Short mmCIF file of C-alpha atoms and ligand atoms in Angstrom, two decimals:
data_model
loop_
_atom_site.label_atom_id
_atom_site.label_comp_id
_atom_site.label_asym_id
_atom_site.label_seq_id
_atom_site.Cartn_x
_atom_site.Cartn_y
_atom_site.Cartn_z
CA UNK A 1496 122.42 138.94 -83.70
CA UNK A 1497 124.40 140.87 -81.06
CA UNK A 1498 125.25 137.53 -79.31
CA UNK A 1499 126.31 135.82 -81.83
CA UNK A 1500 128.60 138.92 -83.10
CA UNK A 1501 130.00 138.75 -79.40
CA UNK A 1502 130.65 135.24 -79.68
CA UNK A 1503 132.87 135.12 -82.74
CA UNK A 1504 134.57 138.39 -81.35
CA UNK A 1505 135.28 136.01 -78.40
CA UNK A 1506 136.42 133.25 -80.74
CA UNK A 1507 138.65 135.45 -82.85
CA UNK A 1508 140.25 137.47 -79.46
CA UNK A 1509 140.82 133.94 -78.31
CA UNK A 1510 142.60 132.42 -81.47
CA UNK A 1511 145.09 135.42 -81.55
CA UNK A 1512 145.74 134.63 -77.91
CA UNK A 1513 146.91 131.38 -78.93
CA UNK A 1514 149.03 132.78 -81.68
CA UNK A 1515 150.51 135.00 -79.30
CA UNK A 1516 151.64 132.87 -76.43
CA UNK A 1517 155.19 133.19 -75.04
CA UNK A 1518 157.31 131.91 -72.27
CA UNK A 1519 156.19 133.36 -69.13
CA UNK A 1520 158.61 136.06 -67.89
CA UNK A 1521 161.72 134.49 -66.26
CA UNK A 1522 161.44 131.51 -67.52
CA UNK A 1523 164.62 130.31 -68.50
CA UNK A 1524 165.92 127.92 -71.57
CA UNK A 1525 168.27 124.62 -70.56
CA UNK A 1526 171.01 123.44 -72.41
CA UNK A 1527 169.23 121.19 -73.75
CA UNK A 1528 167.36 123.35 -76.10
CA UNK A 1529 167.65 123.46 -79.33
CA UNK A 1530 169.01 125.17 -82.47
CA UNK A 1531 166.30 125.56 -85.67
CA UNK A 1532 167.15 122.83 -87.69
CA UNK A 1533 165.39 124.37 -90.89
CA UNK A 1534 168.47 126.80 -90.45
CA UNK A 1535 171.04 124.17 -90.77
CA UNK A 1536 172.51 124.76 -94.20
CA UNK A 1537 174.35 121.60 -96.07
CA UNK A 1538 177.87 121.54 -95.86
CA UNK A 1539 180.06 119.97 -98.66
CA UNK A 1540 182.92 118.27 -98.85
CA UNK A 1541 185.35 119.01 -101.34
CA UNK A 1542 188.22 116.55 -102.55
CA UNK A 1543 191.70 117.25 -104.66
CA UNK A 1544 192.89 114.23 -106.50
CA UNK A 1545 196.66 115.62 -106.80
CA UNK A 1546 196.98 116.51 -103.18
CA UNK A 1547 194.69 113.79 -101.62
CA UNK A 1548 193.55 116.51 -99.39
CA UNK A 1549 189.75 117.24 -98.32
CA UNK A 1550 188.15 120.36 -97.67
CA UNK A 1551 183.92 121.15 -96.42
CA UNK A 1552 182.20 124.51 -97.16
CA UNK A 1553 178.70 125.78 -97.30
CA UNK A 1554 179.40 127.80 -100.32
CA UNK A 1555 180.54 125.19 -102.87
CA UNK A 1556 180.69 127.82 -106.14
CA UNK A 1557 182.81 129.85 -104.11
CA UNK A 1558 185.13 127.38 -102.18
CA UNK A 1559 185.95 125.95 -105.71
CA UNK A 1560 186.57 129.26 -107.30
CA UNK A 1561 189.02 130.58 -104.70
CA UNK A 1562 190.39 126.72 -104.96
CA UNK A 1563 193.04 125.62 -107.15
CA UNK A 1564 191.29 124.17 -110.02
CA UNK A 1565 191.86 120.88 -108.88
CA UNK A 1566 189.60 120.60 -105.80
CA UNK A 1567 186.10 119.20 -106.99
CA UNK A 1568 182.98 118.31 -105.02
CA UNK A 1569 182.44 114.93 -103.41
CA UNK A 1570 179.60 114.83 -101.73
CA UNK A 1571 177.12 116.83 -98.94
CA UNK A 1572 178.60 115.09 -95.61
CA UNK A 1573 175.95 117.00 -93.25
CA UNK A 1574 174.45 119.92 -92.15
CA UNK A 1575 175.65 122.76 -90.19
CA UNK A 1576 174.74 126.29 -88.77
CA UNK A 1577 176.36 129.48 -90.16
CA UNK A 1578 175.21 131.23 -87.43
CA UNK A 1579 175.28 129.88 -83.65
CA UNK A 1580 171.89 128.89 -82.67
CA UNK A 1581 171.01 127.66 -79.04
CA UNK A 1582 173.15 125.76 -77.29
CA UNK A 1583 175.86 125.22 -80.45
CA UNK A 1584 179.72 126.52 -80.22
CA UNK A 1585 181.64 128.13 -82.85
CA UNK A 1586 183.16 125.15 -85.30
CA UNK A 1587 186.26 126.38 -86.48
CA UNK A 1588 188.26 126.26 -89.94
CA UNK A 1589 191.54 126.60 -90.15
CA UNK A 1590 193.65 126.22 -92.55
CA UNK A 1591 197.34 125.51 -92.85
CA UNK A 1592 199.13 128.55 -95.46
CA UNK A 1593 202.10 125.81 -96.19
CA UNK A 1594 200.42 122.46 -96.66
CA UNK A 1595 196.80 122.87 -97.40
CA UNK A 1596 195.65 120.85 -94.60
CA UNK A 1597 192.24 121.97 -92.99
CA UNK A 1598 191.54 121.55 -89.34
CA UNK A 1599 187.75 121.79 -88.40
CA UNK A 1600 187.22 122.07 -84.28
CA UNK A 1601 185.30 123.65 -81.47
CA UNK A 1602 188.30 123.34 -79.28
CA UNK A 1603 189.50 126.69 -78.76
CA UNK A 1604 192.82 125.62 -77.11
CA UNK A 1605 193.32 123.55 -80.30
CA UNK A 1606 192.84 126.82 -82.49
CA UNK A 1607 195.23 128.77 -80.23
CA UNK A 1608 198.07 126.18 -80.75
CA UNK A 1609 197.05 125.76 -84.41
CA UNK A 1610 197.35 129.64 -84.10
CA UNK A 1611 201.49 129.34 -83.38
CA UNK A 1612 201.95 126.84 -86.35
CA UNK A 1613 201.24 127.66 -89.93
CA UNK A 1614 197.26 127.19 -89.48
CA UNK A 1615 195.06 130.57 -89.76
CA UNK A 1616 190.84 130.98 -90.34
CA UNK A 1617 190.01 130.32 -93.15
CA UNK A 1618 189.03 133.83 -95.05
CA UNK A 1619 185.47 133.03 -96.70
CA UNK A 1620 184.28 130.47 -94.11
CA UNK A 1621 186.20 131.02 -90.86
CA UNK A 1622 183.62 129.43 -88.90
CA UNK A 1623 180.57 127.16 -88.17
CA UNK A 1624 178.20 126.29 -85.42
CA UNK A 1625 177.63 123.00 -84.28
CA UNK A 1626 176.56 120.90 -81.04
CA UNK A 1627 179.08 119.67 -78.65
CA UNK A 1628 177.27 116.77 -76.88
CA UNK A 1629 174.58 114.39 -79.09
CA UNK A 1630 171.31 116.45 -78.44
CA UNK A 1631 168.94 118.06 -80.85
CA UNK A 1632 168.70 114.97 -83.05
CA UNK A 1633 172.30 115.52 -83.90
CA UNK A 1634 175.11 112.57 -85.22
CA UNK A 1635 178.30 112.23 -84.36
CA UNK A 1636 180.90 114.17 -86.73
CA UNK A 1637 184.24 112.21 -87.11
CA UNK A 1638 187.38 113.44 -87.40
CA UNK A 1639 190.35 111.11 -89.12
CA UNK A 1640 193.62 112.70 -90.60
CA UNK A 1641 196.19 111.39 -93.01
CA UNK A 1642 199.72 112.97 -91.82
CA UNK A 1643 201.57 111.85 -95.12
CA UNK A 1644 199.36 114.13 -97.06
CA UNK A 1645 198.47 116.60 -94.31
CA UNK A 1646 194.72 115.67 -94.55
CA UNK A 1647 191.83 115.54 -92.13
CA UNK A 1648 188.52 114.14 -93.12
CA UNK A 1649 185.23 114.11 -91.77
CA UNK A 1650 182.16 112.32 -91.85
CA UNK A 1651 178.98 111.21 -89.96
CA UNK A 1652 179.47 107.59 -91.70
CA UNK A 1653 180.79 104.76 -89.17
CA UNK A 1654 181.44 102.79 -92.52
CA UNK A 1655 183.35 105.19 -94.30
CA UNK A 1656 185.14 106.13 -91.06
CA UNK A 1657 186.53 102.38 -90.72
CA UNK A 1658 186.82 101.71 -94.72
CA UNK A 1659 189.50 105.42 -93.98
CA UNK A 1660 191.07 103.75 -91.23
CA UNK A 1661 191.50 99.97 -92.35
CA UNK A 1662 192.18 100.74 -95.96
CA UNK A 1663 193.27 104.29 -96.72
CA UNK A 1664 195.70 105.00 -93.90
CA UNK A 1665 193.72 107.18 -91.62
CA UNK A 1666 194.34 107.80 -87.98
CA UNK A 1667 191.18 108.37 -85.75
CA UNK A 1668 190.88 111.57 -84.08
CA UNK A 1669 187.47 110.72 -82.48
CA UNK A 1670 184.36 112.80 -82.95
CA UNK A 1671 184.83 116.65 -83.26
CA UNK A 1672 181.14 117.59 -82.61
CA UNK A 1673 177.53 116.84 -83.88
CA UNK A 1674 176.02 117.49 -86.98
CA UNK A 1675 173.09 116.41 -88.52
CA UNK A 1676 173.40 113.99 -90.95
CA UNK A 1677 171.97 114.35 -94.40
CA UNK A 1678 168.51 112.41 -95.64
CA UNK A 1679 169.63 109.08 -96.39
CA UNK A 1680 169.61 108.63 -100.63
CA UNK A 1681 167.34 106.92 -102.06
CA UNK A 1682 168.87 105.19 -104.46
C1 NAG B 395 191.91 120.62 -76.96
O1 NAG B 395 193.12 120.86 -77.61
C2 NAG B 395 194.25 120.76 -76.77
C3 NAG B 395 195.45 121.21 -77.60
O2 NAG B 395 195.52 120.52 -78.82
C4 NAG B 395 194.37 119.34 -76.26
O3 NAG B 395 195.49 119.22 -75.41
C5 NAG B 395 193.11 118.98 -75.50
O4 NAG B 395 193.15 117.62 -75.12
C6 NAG B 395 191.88 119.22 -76.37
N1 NAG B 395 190.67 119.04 -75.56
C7 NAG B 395 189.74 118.18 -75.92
C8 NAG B 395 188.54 118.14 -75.02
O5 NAG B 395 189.81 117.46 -76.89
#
């Protein structure tokens, strides 16, 4: 009886072990590691028929209150961090107080020259986290604007990136991070 009490205190000391293995000290993480991805929240793109401009927020019921009442949703374009997770940079919003037009980037010397203009951060949602290389199982984000209507738009879809640029008048501004990409529909 004693042995075999002995033996599951063994097996029991054992399995807790297991549950409580770390890192050994010093080692350290590359940049290669990885955000949580069951922290990536969806991020939404919003769309305003009268101004043809589009806008992306995590909080749709509040980006569309603080709108004017003609932004709508249009559709959950990917997912992002709200709060930087390993190896993601800060995505930033900013917004333009004369025309409208939203700029999302992680290039800081792009903020800092949007920063002189008419662009500021965006009150609710100044900012995002995303990856800036194609690791973690992450897609390439693409950025296209529209000058005439002071639009950017973004998307992880290579089809509606050329449909924008051979049919709606949209200039490519290349890929301004990585995202994942929502589950495809099943429909
Ligand atoms: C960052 O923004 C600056 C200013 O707009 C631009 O000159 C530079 O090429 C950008 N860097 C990258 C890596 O896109």
């Amino acid at each position: 009886m004693k042995n075999i009490l002995s033996v599951i205190l063994v097996l029991v000391a054992g399995a807790f072990c297991t549950l409580d293995a770390k890192p050994a000290p010093g080692v350290t993480r590359t940049t290669e590691t990885c955000g949580d991805p069951t922290l990536a929240a969806p991020f939404y793109r919003t769309y305003s028929t009268t101004r043809a401009q589009h806008g992306m927020c995590l909080n749709l019921a509040l980006s569309l209150s603080n709108s004017f009442p003609t932004w709508n949703y249009q559709a959950l374009v990917a997912f992002v961090f709200a709060t930087q997770e390993e190896s993601t940079v800060p995505f930033y919003q900013m917004v333009n107080s004369a025309t409208g037009d939203r700029i999302y980037t992680t290039n800081a010397t792009e903020v800092t020259a949007l920063e002189k203009t008419r662009y500021g951060p965006a009150v609710a949602e100044p900012v995002y986290y995303i990856y800036p290389t194609q690791i973690c199982g992450s897609v390439p984000f693409y950025r296209l604007s529209k000058a005439a209507v002071h639009d950017h738009f973004y998307t992880v879809s290579e089809a509606d990136r050329i449909t924008a640029i051979d049919s709606q008048g949209y200039a490519d501004e290349g890929i301004a991070g990585y995202v994942f990409a929502p589950e495809p529909t099943q429909c």
